[in-house]
Amino acid sequence: MPSPFPGMDPYLEHPRAWPNIHHRLMTAIADDLAPQLLPKYQVLIEERVYPVDSQDAVVVGVPDVAVAKGLRQGVKGDGAIATAPLPDAAVTVTLTIPETIRQGYLEIREIATSQVVTVVEVLSPTNKRPGRGRLEYETKRATLLGSLCNFVEIDLLRQGPALEVPQGIASSAYSILVSPQEMRPQAQWYGFNLADPIPCFALPLQPEDVSPTVDLKRLLDGLYDRSGYGLVIDYAQDPVPPLSGADALWAREWLKQVYQ
């Protein structure tokens, strides 16, 4: 059973669903590409660890009265020296615990040379939300765009500021950036919205290679079916994060037509 939406299903963007979507989409892309690229190239799922802070971390909390209530006054005896204040009882506090998030990405490696030819990223909330995770990703992104490696960035999340919107291009809910190294500083940009189909794109390899086509909608529909999302998503409820007014109206009308 495929998703009822013609393009990206906004219900798959739910924060609790996205880690599974991200993991399974990475695997689906790798499994789809591998037979087309062997024996010249190997498709690997690598993992990066992002530090987490701000709203993702546990904050330090110390009650204002903790010190006052935890002290006992020293008493003087007959000719005795006053003792130092002693803690009466421990106070429970919350410490900042450094947290990390693991995220997968794809590397296309030439088997004969072990050279990384192409990197494919599917963005997660950590990459888009302001904070250390975004800064780390932006640093890696800049390094890749300055290298001899092809780069593909897939953004299927409405929430969070976009990593980049090229000049003269209207902003969109979703985007795919395809940056063949021989084209830089130019690149191919696919912007699309909720009612649009997800564009297929050619995966850049080396100039002499035939580029395979990546059909994200087909892969998403496959993982939607295998994960049983059609059985657990309640399309009568609003998605999380919520849609804008125009998109919410369109989605309600679309779902009404699909399920009538």
Coordinates of C-alpha atoms in Angstrom, one line a residue:
M1 CA 0.0 0.0 0.0
P2 CA 1.6 3.3 -1.1
S3 CA 1.2 6.6 0.6
P4 CA -2.0 8.5 -0.4
F5 CA -0.1 11.6 -1.2
P6 CA 1.2 12.3 -4.8
G7 CA 4.6 13.5 -3.5
M8 CA 6.0 13.8 0.0
D9 CA 3.7 12.5 2.8
P10 CA 3.7 15.2 5.5
Y11 CA 2.7 12.6 8.1
L12 CA 6.1 10.9 7.7
E13 CA 7.8 14.1 9.0
H14 CA 6.6 13.4 12.6
P15 CA 9.6 13.6 14.9
R16 CA 8.9 10.1 16.3
A17 CA 8.5 8.6 12.8
W18 CA 11.5 10.3 11.1
P19 CA 14.4 8.3 12.6
N20 CA 12.9 5.1 11.1
I21 CA 12.1 6.9 7.8
H22 CA 15.6 8.3 7.5
H23 CA 17.2 4.9 8.3
R24 CA 15.0 2.9 5.9
L25 CA 15.3 5.5 3.1
M26 CA 19.1 5.4 3.3
T27 CA 18.9 1.6 3.1
A28 CA 16.4 1.7 0.3
I29 CA 18.5 4.1 -1.8
A30 CA 21.6 2.0 -1.2
D31 CA 19.9 -1.3 -2.1
D32 CA 18.4 0.3 -5.2
L33 CA 21.7 1.7 -6.5
A34 CA 24.0 -1.2 -5.6
P35 CA 23.0 -3.6 -8.5
Q36 CA 23.3 -0.7 -11.0
L37 CA 26.7 0.4 -9.8
L38 CA 28.5 -2.9 -9.2
P39 CA 31.1 -4.0 -10.1
K40 CA 32.7 -0.6 -10.5
Y41 CA 31.3 1.1 -7.4
Q42 CA 30.3 0.1 -3.9
V43 CA 27.5 1.8 -2.1
L44 CA 28.2 2.2 1.7
I45 CA 26.0 3.5 4.5
E46 CA 28.4 5.4 6.8
E47 CA 27.5 7.0 10.1
R48 CA 28.2 10.4 11.6
V49 CA 27.8 11.4 15.3
Y50 CA 26.3 14.9 16.0
P51 CA 26.6 16.7 19.3
V52 CA 23.2 17.8 20.6
D53 CA 22.6 20.9 22.7
S54 CA 19.9 23.7 23.4
Q55 CA 16.5 22.2 23.5
D56 CA 17.8 18.6 22.9
A57 CA 20.0 18.5 26.0
V58 CA 19.1 18.2 29.6
V59 CA 19.5 21.6 31.4
V60 CA 21.1 22.2 34.7
G61 CA 18.6 23.1 37.4
V62 CA 19.6 24.1 40.8
P63 CA 16.8 25.3 43.2
D64 CA 17.4 28.8 44.5
V65 CA 16.9 27.7 48.1
A66 CA 19.2 24.7 47.9
V67 CA 22.1 26.2 49.7
A68 CA 20.0 28.0 52.4
K69 CA 18.2 24.8 53.3
G70 CA 21.3 22.6 53.2
L71 CA 23.2 24.5 56.0
R72 CA 23.0 24.2 59.7
Q73 CA 24.4 27.0 62.0
G74 CA 27.4 26.1 64.1
V75 CA 26.9 26.3 67.9
K76 CA 29.3 27.5 70.5
G77 CA 29.6 25.4 73.7
D78 CA 31.3 26.4 76.9
G79 CA 34.7 27.6 75.7
A80 CA 34.3 25.5 72.5
I81 CA 35.3 26.7 69.1
A82 CA 32.3 27.1 66.7
T83 CA 32.1 24.3 64.1
A84 CA 31.7 24.9 60.4
P85 CA 28.2 24.6 58.9
L86 CA 27.4 21.1 57.9
P87 CA 25.1 20.0 55.1
D88 CA 21.8 18.8 56.5
A89 CA 20.6 16.8 53.5
A90 CA 21.5 16.3 49.8
V91 CA 19.5 18.2 47.2
T92 CA 18.6 16.5 44.0
V93 CA 19.7 18.5 40.9
T94 CA 19.7 17.9 37.2
L95 CA 23.1 17.9 35.4
T96 CA 23.8 18.7 31.8
I97 CA 24.5 15.4 30.1
P98 CA 26.2 15.6 26.7
E99 CA 24.1 13.9 24.1
T100 CA 24.8 12.8 20.6
I101 CA 22.7 11.7 17.6
R102 CA 23.8 9.1 15.1
Q103 CA 22.9 9.7 11.5
G104 CA 23.6 7.7 8.3
Y105 CA 24.6 9.0 4.9
L106 CA 25.7 7.3 1.7
E107 CA 29.1 7.1 0.1
I108 CA 29.6 5.8 -3.5
R109 CA 33.2 4.4 -3.6
E110 CA 35.2 3.3 -6.7
I111 CA 36.2 -0.2 -5.8
A112 CA 39.5 -0.1 -7.7
T113 CA 40.8 3.0 -6.0
S114 CA 38.7 3.3 -2.8
Q115 CA 38.0 6.9 -3.8
V116 CA 34.7 8.4 -2.6
V117 CA 33.0 9.6 -5.8
T118 CA 29.6 10.7 -4.5
V119 CA 28.1 11.5 -1.1
V120 CA 24.3 11.4 -0.6
E121 CA 22.8 13.1 2.5
V122 CA 19.1 13.0 3.6
L123 CA 18.6 15.8 6.1
S124 CA 17.3 15.2 9.6
P125 CA 15.9 17.8 12.1
T126 CA 19.4 18.0 13.7
N127 CA 20.9 19.3 10.4
K128 CA 18.3 22.1 10.0
R129 CA 17.6 23.2 13.6
P130 CA 19.9 26.0 14.8
G131 CA 22.6 24.6 17.1
R132 CA 25.8 22.5 17.2
G133 CA 24.3 19.8 15.0
R134 CA 23.6 22.3 12.2
L135 CA 27.0 23.9 12.5
E136 CA 28.8 20.6 12.3
Y137 CA 26.8 19.6 9.3
E138 CA 27.3 23.0 7.6
T139 CA 31.1 22.5 8.1
K140 CA 31.0 19.1 6.5
R141 CA 28.8 20.4 3.7
A142 CA 31.2 23.2 2.8
T143 CA 34.1 20.8 2.8
L144 CA 32.3 18.5 0.4
L145 CA 31.3 21.3 -1.9
G146 CA 34.9 22.4 -2.0
S147 CA 36.2 18.9 -2.9
L148 CA 36.3 16.7 -6.0
C149 CA 33.4 14.7 -4.7
N150 CA 29.9 14.8 -6.1
F151 CA 27.3 15.8 -3.6
V152 CA 23.5 15.2 -3.3
E153 CA 21.4 16.7 -0.5
I154 CA 17.8 15.6 0.0
D155 CA 15.5 17.8 2.2
L156 CA 12.1 16.2 2.9
L157 CA 11.4 18.2 6.1
R158 CA 9.3 21.4 6.1
Q159 CA 10.4 22.4 9.6
G160 CA 13.6 24.3 10.2
P161 CA 15.3 27.0 8.1
A162 CA 16.6 25.7 4.7
L163 CA 20.4 25.1 4.5
E164 CA 20.4 27.1 1.3
V165 CA 18.0 28.7 -1.2
P166 CA 19.8 29.7 -4.4
Q167 CA 19.4 33.3 -5.5
G168 CA 16.5 34.0 -7.8
I169 CA 14.8 30.7 -6.8
A170 CA 11.4 30.7 -4.9
S171 CA 11.6 29.0 -1.6
S172 CA 9.8 25.6 -1.4
A173 CA 8.8 23.1 1.3
Y174 CA 11.1 20.4 0.1
S175 CA 14.3 20.3 -2.1
I176 CA 16.9 18.2 -3.7
L177 CA 20.3 19.6 -4.5
V178 CA 22.5 17.7 -7.0
S179 CA 26.1 19.1 -7.2
P180 CA 28.3 17.3 -9.8
Q181 CA 31.9 18.4 -9.0
E182 CA 32.6 19.3 -12.6
M183 CA 29.7 21.8 -12.7
R184 CA 30.6 23.8 -9.6
P185 CA 29.8 26.5 -8.7
Q186 CA 26.6 25.7 -10.6
A187 CA 24.4 22.9 -9.4
Q188 CA 21.0 21.3 -10.1
W189 CA 18.2 22.4 -7.8
Y190 CA 14.8 20.7 -7.5
G191 CA 12.3 22.6 -5.3
F192 CA 8.9 21.1 -4.8
N193 CA 5.9 21.5 -2.5
L194 CA 3.3 19.4 -0.8
A195 CA 1.0 19.0 -3.9
D196 CA 3.9 18.3 -6.3
P197 CA 5.3 15.0 -7.3
I198 CA 8.8 14.3 -5.9
P199 CA 11.3 14.8 -8.8
C200 CA 13.5 12.0 -10.0
F201 CA 17.2 12.9 -10.3
A202 CA 20.3 11.5 -11.9
L203 CA 23.0 10.4 -9.5
P204 CA 26.3 12.1 -10.5
L205 CA 29.3 9.7 -10.8
Q206 CA 32.4 10.2 -13.0
P207 CA 32.1 11.9 -16.4
E208 CA 32.4 8.7 -18.3
D209 CA 29.6 6.9 -16.4
V210 CA 26.0 6.6 -17.2
S211 CA 24.2 8.2 -14.2
P212 CA 21.4 6.0 -12.6
T213 CA 18.1 7.6 -11.9
V214 CA 16.9 7.9 -8.2
D215 CA 13.1 7.7 -7.8
L216 CA 12.5 8.8 -4.3
K217 CA 8.7 8.5 -4.5
R218 CA 9.0 4.8 -5.4
L219 CA 11.4 4.2 -2.6
L220 CA 9.3 6.1 0.0
D221 CA 6.2 4.2 -1.1
G222 CA 8.1 0.9 -0.7
L223 CA 9.3 1.7 2.8
Y224 CA 5.8 3.1 3.7
D225 CA 4.3 -0.3 2.8
R226 CA 7.0 -2.4 4.5
S227 CA 6.8 -0.3 7.7
G228 CA 3.0 -0.6 7.9
Y229 CA 2.5 3.2 8.0
G230 CA -0.8 2.8 6.2
L231 CA -2.1 0.9 9.2
V232 CA -0.9 3.2 11.9
I233 CA -1.2 6.8 10.5
D234 CA -4.6 8.4 11.3
Y235 CA -5.1 10.8 8.4
A236 CA -8.1 12.3 10.1
Q237 CA -5.7 14.0 12.5
D238 CA -3.4 17.0 11.6
P239 CA 0.2 16.1 10.8
V240 CA 3.1 17.0 13.0
P241 CA 4.6 19.5 12.3
P242 CA 1.3 21.2 11.2
L243 CA 0.7 22.3 7.7
S244 CA 0.2 26.0 6.7
G245 CA -3.3 27.2 6.0
A246 CA -3.3 26.6 2.2
D247 CA -1.5 23.3 2.4
A248 CA -3.8 22.1 5.2
L249 CA -6.8 22.9 3.1
W250 CA -5.3 21.2 0.1
A251 CA -4.4 18.1 2.1
R252 CA -7.9 17.8 3.6
E253 CA -9.5 18.0 0.1
W254 CA -7.0 15.5 -1.3
L255 CA -7.4 12.9 1.4
K256 CA -11.2 13.3 1.1
Q257 CA -11.0 12.4 -2.6
V258 CA -8.6 9.5 -1.9
Y259 CA -10.7 7.9 0.9
Q260 CA -14.3 8.8 -0.2

